[in-house]
Coordinates of C-alpha atoms in Angstrom, one line a residue:
Chain A
M137 CA 13.8 10.0 -11.2
A138 CA 12.3 11.7 -8.3
V139 CA 11.2 9.4 -5.5
A140 CA 7.7 11.0 -5.7
D141 CA 7.3 9.8 -9.2
Q142 CA 8.0 6.2 -8.2
F143 CA 5.1 6.2 -5.8
R144 CA 2.6 8.5 -7.3
V145 CA -0.5 6.5 -8.1
K146 CA -1.0 5.7 -11.8
S147 CA -4.3 6.2 -13.7
D148 CA -4.6 2.4 -14.2
F149 CA -3.9 1.7 -10.5
V150 CA -5.0 -1.7 -9.2
L151 CA -4.4 -2.1 -5.5
K152 CA -4.4 -5.9 -5.6
E153 CA -1.5 -5.9 -8.0
T154 CA 0.6 -3.4 -5.9
D155 CA 3.2 -5.3 -3.9
A156 CA 3.1 -4.1 -0.2
N157 CA 6.6 -5.5 0.2
R158 CA 8.3 -3.8 -2.7
K159 CA 11.8 -2.6 -1.8
V160 CA 13.1 0.1 -4.1
L161 CA 15.0 2.5 -1.9
G162 CA 18.2 2.7 0.0
A163 CA 20.3 -0.2 1.2
A164 CA 17.4 -2.7 1.2
V165 CA 17.6 -2.9 -2.6
T166 CA 21.0 -4.6 -2.3
A167 CA 19.7 -6.9 0.4
Q168 CA 22.8 -6.2 2.6
P169 CA 22.5 -7.9 5.9
D170 CA 22.5 -4.6 7.8
A171 CA 20.2 -2.8 5.2
K172 CA 17.5 -2.1 7.8
S173 CA 19.9 -0.1 10.0
I174 CA 21.4 1.8 7.2
D175 CA 17.9 2.7 5.9
K176 CA 16.9 3.9 9.3
L177 CA 19.9 6.1 9.6
Q178 CA 19.3 7.5 6.2
T179 CA 15.7 8.3 7.1
F180 CA 16.9 9.9 10.3
N181 CA 19.1 12.2 8.2
L182 CA 16.2 13.0 5.9
A183 CA 14.0 13.7 8.9
E184 CA 16.6 16.2 10.2
K185 CA 16.7 17.9 6.8
I186 CA 12.9 18.2 6.9
A187 CA 13.2 19.8 10.3
D188 CA 15.8 22.3 9.1
L189 CA 13.6 23.3 6.2
Q190 CA 10.5 23.5 8.4
N191 CA 12.3 26.4 10.2
V192 CA 12.5 28.2 7.0
F193 CA 9.0 27.2 6.2
V194 CA 7.7 28.9 9.4
A195 CA 9.9 31.9 9.1
S196 CA 9.0 32.6 5.5
K197 CA 5.3 32.2 6.1
A198 CA 5.4 29.8 3.2
P199 CA 2.4 28.1 1.6
K200 CA 0.6 25.8 3.9
L201 CA 1.5 22.1 3.9
L202 CA -1.0 19.4 4.5
I203 CA 0.0 15.8 4.7
I204 CA -2.6 13.1 4.8
L205 CA -1.9 9.6 6.1
Q206 CA -4.3 6.8 5.4
G207 CA -4.0 3.1 5.8
M208 CA -5.4 -0.1 7.3
D209 CA -5.1 -0.7 11.1
T210 CA -1.4 -1.4 12.0
S211 CA -0.2 0.1 8.7
G212 CA 2.1 2.5 10.6
K213 CA 0.5 5.9 10.6
D214 CA 1.8 6.7 14.1
G215 CA 5.2 5.2 13.2
T216 CA 5.4 7.5 10.2
V217 CA 4.7 10.6 12.2
K218 CA 7.4 9.6 14.6
G219 CA 9.9 8.5 12.0
V220 CA 9.5 11.2 9.4
F221 CA 8.3 14.2 11.4
G222 CA 9.9 13.3 14.8
Q223 CA 12.5 16.0 14.5
I224 CA 10.4 19.0 13.5
N225 CA 9.7 22.0 15.7
P226 CA 6.2 21.7 17.2
L227 CA 6.0 25.4 16.8
G228 CA 4.4 25.6 13.3
A229 CA 3.5 21.9 13.0
R230 CA 0.6 19.8 14.3
T231 CA -0.6 16.3 14.0
V232 CA -4.4 15.8 14.0
A233 CA -5.8 12.3 14.6
F234 CA -9.4 12.0 13.5
K235 CA -11.3 9.5 15.5
A236 CA -15.0 8.5 15.3
P237 CA -17.0 11.7 15.0
S238 CA -18.6 13.3 18.1
Q239 CA -22.3 14.0 18.1
A240 CA -21.6 17.7 17.3
E241 CA -19.5 16.6 14.4
K242 CA -22.1 14.2 13.1
D243 CA -24.6 17.1 13.2
H244 CA -22.5 19.0 10.7
D245 CA -21.3 18.0 7.2
Y246 CA -18.4 15.6 7.3
L247 CA -15.9 18.2 6.0
W248 CA -16.7 20.6 8.9
R249 CA -14.3 19.2 11.4
I250 CA -11.7 18.6 8.7
H251 CA -11.7 22.2 7.4
Q252 CA -11.2 23.6 11.0
E253 CA -7.9 21.8 11.2
V254 CA -6.3 22.7 7.9
P255 CA -2.9 24.4 8.1
S256 CA -2.5 28.1 8.2
K257 CA 0.3 30.0 6.5
G258 CA 3.8 28.7 7.4
E259 CA 2.3 25.7 9.1
I260 CA 2.7 21.9 8.5
V261 CA -0.2 19.8 9.5
I262 CA -0.3 16.0 9.4
F263 CA -3.7 14.3 9.3
N264 CA -3.6 10.8 10.9
R265 CA -6.8 9.6 9.1
S266 CA -9.0 12.2 7.5
H267 CA -12.1 13.0 5.5
Y268 CA -11.2 9.8 3.5
E269 CA -12.7 7.8 6.3
D270 CA -16.1 9.1 5.2
V271 CA -15.7 7.2 1.9
L272 CA -13.9 4.2 3.4
I273 CA -15.4 2.9 6.7
S274 CA -18.7 4.6 5.7
K275 CA -18.7 2.8 2.3
V276 CA -17.5 -0.6 3.7
H277 CA -20.3 -0.7 6.3
D278 CA -22.9 0.6 3.9
W279 CA -23.6 3.7 6.0
I280 CA -23.7 5.5 2.6
D281 CA -24.8 4.2 -0.8
D282 CA -22.9 4.4 -4.0
A283 CA -24.5 7.6 -5.2
E284 CA -23.6 9.3 -1.9
C285 CA -20.1 8.0 -2.1
V286 CA -19.7 9.4 -5.6
R287 CA -21.1 12.7 -4.4
R288 CA -18.5 12.7 -1.6
Y289 CA -15.7 12.0 -4.1
A290 CA -16.8 15.2 -5.8
H291 CA -17.0 17.2 -2.6
I292 CA -13.5 16.0 -1.6
R293 CA -12.0 16.9 -5.0
D294 CA -13.7 20.3 -4.8
F295 CA -12.5 20.9 -1.3
E296 CA -8.9 19.9 -1.9
R297 CA -8.8 22.0 -5.1
M298 CA -10.0 25.0 -3.2
L299 CA -7.3 24.4 -0.5
A300 CA -4.7 24.1 -3.3
E301 CA -5.9 27.2 -5.0
T302 CA -5.7 29.2 -1.8
G303 CA -2.1 28.2 -1.2
T304 CA -2.0 24.7 0.4
I305 CA 0.3 22.0 -0.8
I306 CA -1.3 18.6 -0.3
L307 CA 0.5 15.3 -0.1
K308 CA -1.6 12.1 0.4
F309 CA 0.0 8.9 1.5
F310 CA -1.7 5.5 1.4
L311 CA 0.3 3.1 3.7
H312 CA -0.2 -0.2 1.9
I313 CA 0.3 -3.3 3.9
S314 CA -0.6 -6.9 3.0
K315 CA -3.2 -8.9 4.9
A316 CA -0.5 -11.3 6.1
E317 CA 1.6 -8.4 7.5
Q318 CA -1.4 -7.1 9.4
K319 CA -1.9 -10.6 10.9
R320 CA 1.7 -10.6 12.0
R321 CA 1.5 -7.1 13.6
L322 CA -1.8 -7.9 15.4
E323 CA -0.3 -11.1 16.8
E324 CA 2.7 -9.2 17.9
R325 CA 0.5 -6.8 19.8
L326 CA -1.3 -9.7 21.4
A327 CA 2.0 -11.5 22.3
D328 CA 3.8 -8.5 23.8
P329 CA 2.3 -7.1 27.1
D330 CA 4.1 -3.8 26.2
K331 CA 2.0 -3.6 23.1
H332 CA -1.3 -4.5 24.6
W333 CA -2.4 -0.9 24.8
K334 CA -2.2 -0.7 21.1
F335 CA -4.5 -3.7 20.6
D336 CA -8.2 -3.0 20.0
M337 CA -10.8 -5.8 19.5
Q338 CA -12.4 -3.5 16.9
D339 CA -9.3 -4.1 14.7
L340 CA -10.2 -7.8 14.5
A341 CA -13.8 -6.9 13.5
E342 CA -12.6 -4.5 10.8
R343 CA -10.1 -7.1 9.5
K344 CA -13.0 -9.2 8.4
Y345 CA -13.8 -6.5 5.9
W346 CA -10.3 -6.6 4.4
D347 CA -11.4 -7.1 0.8
A348 CA -14.1 -4.5 1.0
Y349 CA -11.6 -2.0 2.4
Q350 CA -9.1 -2.7 -0.4
R351 CA -11.8 -2.0 -3.0
A352 CA -12.9 1.2 -1.1
Y353 CA -9.4 2.4 -1.0
E354 CA -8.7 1.7 -4.6
A355 CA -11.9 3.5 -5.7
A356 CA -11.3 6.5 -3.4
I357 CA -7.7 6.9 -4.4
S358 CA -8.5 6.7 -8.1
A359 CA -11.4 9.2 -7.8
T360 CA -9.5 11.8 -5.8
D361 CA -5.9 11.8 -7.2
S362 CA -5.1 15.1 -8.8
E363 CA -2.0 17.1 -9.8
T364 CA -2.6 19.5 -6.8
A365 CA -3.6 16.8 -4.3
P366 CA -1.6 13.7 -5.4
W367 CA -1.9 10.2 -3.9
Y368 CA 1.3 8.2 -3.1
V369 CA 0.9 4.5 -2.6
I370 CA 3.6 3.4 -0.2
P371 CA 4.5 -0.3 0.2
S372 CA 4.5 -0.5 4.0
D373 CA 5.2 -4.1 4.9
S374 CA 8.7 -2.8 5.7
K375 CA 8.6 0.0 8.2
T376 CA 12.0 1.3 7.2
Q377 CA 11.1 1.3 3.5
R378 CA 7.9 3.1 4.3
N379 CA 9.6 5.9 6.3
L380 CA 12.4 6.2 3.8
A381 CA 9.9 6.7 0.9
I382 CA 7.7 9.2 2.7
A383 CA 10.6 11.2 4.1
S384 CA 12.1 11.3 0.7
I385 CA 8.9 12.6 -0.9
V386 CA 8.3 15.2 1.7
L387 CA 11.8 16.4 1.5
E388 CA 11.7 16.6 -2.3
K389 CA 8.6 18.7 -2.0
L390 CA 10.1 21.1 0.6
E391 CA 13.3 21.4 -1.4
S392 CA 11.4 22.1 -4.6
M393 CA 9.8 25.1 -2.9
K394 CA 13.2 26.8 -2.7
L395 CA 12.3 28.3 0.6
K396 CA 14.4 31.2 1.9
F397 CA 14.5 33.0 5.2
P398 CA 12.8 36.4 4.8
P399 CA 15.2 39.2 3.8
A400 CA 16.8 41.0 6.8
N401 CA 15.3 44.5 6.5
P402 CA 17.4 46.6 8.8
D403 CA 21.1 46.1 8.6
Y404 CA 21.5 43.7 11.5
A405 CA 25.3 44.1 11.5
K406 CA 25.0 47.7 12.5
I407 CA 22.6 47.1 15.4
K408 CA 24.3 47.4 18.8
V409 CA 23.0 45.7 21.9
E410 CA 24.0 47.8 24.8
Chain B
M130 CA -47.6 32.7 -7.0
A131 CA -45.2 32.0 -4.1
V132 CA -43.5 35.1 -2.7
A133 CA -40.2 33.5 -3.2
D134 CA -40.8 33.2 -7.0
Q135 CA -41.4 37.0 -7.2
F136 CA -37.9 37.8 -5.8
R137 CA -35.8 34.9 -7.0
V138 CA -33.1 36.3 -9.2
K139 CA -33.6 35.7 -12.9
S140 CA -31.0 34.4 -15.3
D141 CA -31.0 37.7 -17.2
F142 CA -30.7 39.7 -14.0
V143 CA -29.5 43.3 -14.4
L144 CA -29.1 45.0 -11.1
K145 CA -29.3 48.5 -12.6
E146 CA -32.8 47.8 -13.9
T147 CA -34.0 46.4 -10.6
D148 CA -36.1 49.0 -8.7
A149 CA -35.0 49.2 -5.1
N150 CA -38.3 50.9 -4.3
R151 CA -40.6 48.3 -5.8
K152 CA -43.7 47.7 -3.6
V153 CA -45.4 44.4 -4.4
L154 CA -46.5 43.0 -1.0
G155 CA -49.1 43.8 1.6
A156 CA -51.0 47.0 2.2
A157 CA -48.3 49.1 0.5
V158 CA -49.6 47.9 -2.9
T159 CA -52.8 49.8 -2.4
A160 CA -51.0 52.9 -1.1
Q161 CA -53.3 53.2 1.9
P162 CA -52.2 56.0 4.2
D163 CA -51.5 53.6 7.1
A164 CA -50.0 50.9 4.8
K165 CA -46.7 51.0 6.6
S166 CA -48.2 50.1 10.0
I167 CA -50.3 47.4 8.5
D168 CA -47.3 45.9 6.8
K169 CA -45.3 46.0 10.0
L170 CA -48.1 44.2 11.8
Q171 CA -48.3 41.6 9.1
T172 CA -44.5 41.1 9.3
F173 CA -44.8 40.7 13.1
N174 CA -47.4 38.0 12.6
L175 CA -45.1 36.2 10.1
A176 CA -42.2 36.5 12.5
E177 CA -44.2 34.9 15.2
K178 CA -45.1 32.0 12.9
I179 CA -41.5 31.6 12.0
A180 CA -40.7 31.4 15.7
D181 CA -43.4 28.7 16.2
L182 CA -42.0 26.7 13.4
Q183 CA -38.5 27.1 14.6
N184 CA -39.5 25.2 17.8
V185 CA -40.6 22.3 15.6
F186 CA -37.4 22.7 13.6
V187 CA -35.2 22.3 16.7
A188 CA -37.3 19.4 18.1
S189 CA -37.4 17.4 14.9
K190 CA -33.6 17.9 14.3
A191 CA -34.7 19.1 10.9
P192 CA -32.2 19.8 8.1
K193 CA -30.0 22.8 8.8
L194 CA -31.1 26.2 7.7
L195 CA -28.6 28.9 6.6
I196 CA -29.7 32.4 5.7
I197 CA -27.3 34.8 4.1
L198 CA -27.9 38.5 4.2
Q199 CA -25.8 40.7 1.9
G200 CA -26.2 44.4 1.0
M201 CA -24.6 47.8 0.8
D202 CA -23.9 49.7 4.1
T203 CA -27.2 50.9 5.6
S204 CA -29.2 48.4 3.5
G205 CA -30.7 47.0 6.7
K206 CA -29.1 43.7 7.5
D207 CA -29.4 44.3 11.3
G208 CA -32.9 45.5 10.9
T209 CA -33.8 42.4 9.0
V210 CA -32.4 40.2 11.7
K211 CA -34.5 42.1 14.3
G212 CA -37.7 42.3 12.2
V213 CA -37.8 38.8 10.8
F214 CA -36.0 36.7 13.4
G215 CA -36.6 38.8 16.5
Q216 CA -39.1 36.3 17.9
I217 CA -37.2 33.1 17.5
N218 CA -35.7 31.1 20.4
P219 CA -32.0 31.8 20.7
L220 CA -31.7 28.1 21.6
G221 CA -31.1 26.6 18.1
A222 CA -30.6 29.9 16.3
R223 CA -27.5 32.1 15.9
T224 CA -26.6 35.2 14.0
V225 CA -23.0 35.5 12.9
A226 CA -21.7 38.9 11.8
F227 CA -18.5 38.6 9.7
K228 CA -16.2 41.5 10.1
A229 CA -12.8 42.2 8.5
P230 CA -10.9 38.9 8.9
S231 CA -8.4 38.5 11.7
Q232 CA -4.7 37.6 11.1
A233 CA -5.4 34.0 11.9
E234 CA -8.4 34.0 9.4
K235 CA -6.3 35.7 6.7
D236 CA -3.7 33.0 7.2
H237 CA -6.3 30.4 6.2
D238 CA -8.4 30.1 3.1
Y239 CA -11.3 32.5 3.1
L240 CA -13.9 29.8 3.5
W241 CA -12.3 28.5 6.7
R242 CA -14.0 30.9 9.1
I243 CA -17.3 30.6 7.2
H244 CA -17.4 26.8 7.3
Q245 CA -16.9 26.8 11.1
E246 CA -20.1 28.7 11.6
V247 CA -22.5 26.8 9.4
P248 CA -25.6 25.4 11.1
S249 CA -25.7 22.0 12.6
K250 CA -28.8 19.7 12.6
G251 CA -32.0 21.5 13.8
E252 CA -30.2 24.9 13.8
I253 CA -31.0 28.1 12.0
V254 CA -28.0 30.4 11.4
I255 CA -28.1 33.8 9.9
F256 CA -25.0 35.2 8.3
N257 CA -24.8 39.0 8.5
R258 CA -22.3 39.3 5.6
S259 CA -20.5 36.2 4.5
H260 CA -18.0 34.6 2.2
Y261 CA -19.5 36.9 -0.5
E262 CA -17.5 39.7 0.9
D263 CA -14.5 37.9 -0.6
V264 CA -15.8 38.4 -4.1
L265 CA -17.3 41.9 -3.3
I266 CA -15.0 44.2 -1.3
S267 CA -12.0 42.1 -2.5
K268 CA -13.0 42.6 -6.1
V269 CA -14.0 46.2 -5.8
H270 CA -10.6 47.2 -4.3
D271 CA -8.6 44.9 -6.7
W272 CA -7.2 42.8 -3.9
I273 CA -8.0 39.9 -6.3
D274 CA -7.9 39.8 -10.1
D275 CA -10.6 38.6 -12.4
A276 CA -9.2 35.1 -12.6
E277 CA -9.1 34.7 -8.8
C278 CA -12.6 36.1 -8.6
V279 CA -13.9 33.5 -11.1
R280 CA -12.0 30.7 -9.2
R281 CA -13.7 31.9 -6.0
Y282 CA -17.2 31.8 -7.6
A283 CA -16.4 28.2 -8.4
H284 CA -15.3 27.5 -4.8
I285 CA -18.4 29.1 -3.4
R286 CA -20.7 27.1 -5.8
D287 CA -18.9 23.9 -4.8
F288 CA -19.0 24.8 -1.1
E289 CA -22.7 25.6 -1.1
R290 CA -23.5 22.5 -3.2
M291 CA -21.7 20.4 -0.6
L292 CA -23.6 22.0 2.2
A293 CA -26.9 21.5 0.4
E294 CA -26.1 17.8 -0.4
T295 CA -25.3 17.3 3.3
G296 CA -28.7 18.6 4.4
T297 CA -28.4 22.4 4.6
I298 CA -31.2 24.6 3.2
I299 CA -29.7 27.8 2.0
L300 CA -31.5 31.1 1.3
K301 CA -29.5 34.1 0.1
F302 CA -30.9 37.6 0.3
F303 CA -29.5 40.7 -1.4
L304 CA -30.9 43.8 0.3
H305 CA -31.1 46.1 -2.7
I306 CA -31.1 49.9 -1.9
S307 CA -30.7 52.8 -4.2
K308 CA -27.8 55.2 -4.0
A309 CA -30.2 58.0 -3.0
E310 CA -31.7 56.0 -0.2
Q311 CA -28.2 55.3 1.2
K312 CA -27.5 59.0 1.1
R313 CA -30.7 59.6 3.1
R314 CA -29.9 57.0 5.7
L315 CA -26.3 58.1 6.1
E316 CA -27.5 61.7 6.6
E317 CA -30.0 60.5 9.1
R318 CA -27.3 58.8 11.1
L319 CA -25.3 62.1 11.0
A320 CA -28.2 64.2 12.1
D321 CA -29.4 62.1 14.9
P322 CA -27.1 61.8 18.0
D323 CA -28.8 58.5 18.9
K324 CA -27.7 57.1 15.6
H325 CA -24.1 58.4 15.7
W326 CA -22.8 55.0 17.0
K327 CA -24.0 53.5 13.7
F328 CA -22.1 56.0 11.6
D329 CA -18.7 54.9 10.3
M330 CA -16.4 57.2 8.2
Q331 CA -15.5 54.1 6.3
D332 CA -19.1 53.9 4.9
L333 CA -18.4 57.2 3.1
A334 CA -15.2 55.9 1.7
E335 CA -17.0 52.8 0.4
R336 CA -19.8 54.8 -1.0
K337 CA -17.4 56.3 -3.6
Y338 CA -17.2 52.8 -5.1
W339 CA -21.0 52.5 -5.5
D340 CA -21.0 51.6 -9.1
A341 CA -18.2 49.1 -8.8
Y342 CA -20.0 47.4 -5.9
Q343 CA -23.2 47.2 -8.0
R344 CA -21.3 45.5 -10.8
A345 CA -19.6 43.1 -8.3
Y346 CA -22.9 42.2 -6.7
E347 CA -24.5 41.6 -10.1
A348 CA -21.7 39.4 -11.2
A349 CA -21.4 37.4 -7.9
I350 CA -25.2 36.9 -7.7
S351 CA -25.4 35.7 -11.3
A352 CA -22.5 33.4 -10.9
T353 CA -23.6 31.8 -7.6
D354 CA -27.4 31.5 -7.9
S355 CA -28.5 27.8 -8.0
E356 CA -31.6 25.7 -7.2
T357 CA -30.1 24.6 -3.9
A358 CA -28.6 28.0 -3.0
P359 CA -31.0 30.5 -4.5
W360 CA -30.5 34.3 -4.5
Y361 CA -33.4 36.6 -3.7
V362 CA -33.1 40.3 -4.7
I363 CA -35.1 42.2 -2.2
P364 CA -36.1 45.9 -3.0
S365 CA -35.1 47.5 0.3
D366 CA -35.6 51.2 0.1
S367 CA -38.7 50.5 2.1
K368 CA -37.9 48.7 5.4
T369 CA -41.4 47.4 5.8
Q370 CA -41.5 45.9 2.3
R371 CA -38.0 44.4 2.8
N372 CA -39.0 42.7 6.1
L373 CA -42.3 41.6 4.7
A374 CA -40.7 40.0 1.7
I375 CA -38.0 38.2 3.6
A376 CA -40.3 37.0 6.4
S377 CA -42.7 35.6 3.7
I378 CA -40.0 33.8 1.9
V379 CA -38.5 32.3 5.1
L380 CA -41.9 31.2 6.3
E381 CA -42.8 29.7 2.9
K382 CA -39.7 27.6 3.1
L383 CA -40.3 26.5 6.6
E384 CA -43.9 25.6 5.8
S385 CA -42.9 23.7 2.7
M386 CA -40.8 21.4 4.9
K387 CA -43.9 20.1 6.6
L388 CA -42.0 19.9 9.9
K389 CA -43.5 17.7 12.6
F390 CA -42.7 17.2 16.3
P391 CA -41.0 13.8 16.6
P392 CA -43.4 11.1 17.4
A393 CA -44.0 10.4 21.1
N394 CA -42.5 7.0 21.7
P395 CA -43.9 5.9 25.0
D396 CA -47.5 6.5 25.7
Y397 CA -47.2 9.7 27.6
A398 CA -50.8 9.6 28.7
K399 CA -50.1 6.5 30.7
I400 CA -47.1 8.0 32.5
K401 CA -47.8 8.9 36.1
V402 CA -45.7 11.5 37.9
E403 CA -45.8 10.6 41.5

């Protein structure tokens, strides 16, 4: 069974019933004492394979690849970028972190800044947060009502379908952590001076809306999952399991594309460099 | 009857049966000898009113306004911009002319470059050509097949609906000229050295596809007309009638918005400048 199939969101998806600490991959399954290290090494190997295939991806001007990472604060979006895409060539790959919109961005439709950053041919782009914030934080804080939220689901489905139909492969990952794990990670940031820079008082304010966020995520994921823009719900209480799952799914997708370097047109063997 | 209603495309629209030389507005109707000059003056007055209202438009941060001009070569897109929007304040208004796409633009979906240029709040943007080229020239030259063309109609409908639902007013004008009138205008460009810069051999090449273009326009207009993004078919063999019609429709729309300068918050009368 493909790893992707194990994490693809189901039509009867209930977020509350999804275990954020589920361990189904690699050495962790056998609960070996050194499982974590083994899983890390395996992820590193996958990340290197991803990097190898990315070279072919760029060279062959393959279809565009868009990877969307969403998750609660501390769920590990940055860690995923480092762990899974840390080896790829920055030539032909970009990470875009979407923060609170600027005034110019607010004065346009919410997909305006998103569309500008979508990948071009042969490019891999990773969105750290995305247009989904506009149906998550916006919904949780009642900046938009239900009718507007439903309209936006439709906009997003239409937008992603258009991207897919014009040659973009889309993979969407929800990094699912438990409320207890978030507490642990926030406390860790507070306790360790080296992690203070990562701590933001705003995270505590948003944590109060935990249940509303879970409902908003569940609704958004259910409304926008599709064959061409699938959602994967990744149990992320374990960082190693999270990276292993995402690396596996990305690699499966790249391998399924059967990428090839473009054919050598002139007979290179006959060319003499004098 | 609103001028807009007289030109809004009908559901049973047949381009071939639409007279490019129809004269229904202003002095031309009565065929006075000086009708042309009278109509020009009237258009100028409308253009000034449009400019006045645009000031309110900017100040009130009104909904965005997107005007799309499409038409065969020589149909007068540039002339419309000058005649109808010549008086407006460049602060808060832009004209964007879409040429053949660059390599970077080709490497993205065809709506990518379009979306970047849509108006922001309080802004009026005029598209001189647009995403419609991607279902016109692309269709006429068989760069896309019928299935792709139909997919694109859907993308365009979705895209424009999203823009409308996020506060953009859209007016789409097809500048309809006859084949004979195009001949006349091309010959004029060839005969007059001052107009040589406007002549492009490519226009002659495209003219050979006249019928295919007419069919492509008819199909595209029918497939993408909607309440929130209406198409107006403007008889354009007469330049004065064309500008009079478009200026009237734009002004009607601006007036219907009942724009007001934002309320003065402090009591300005009491403020003393010392």
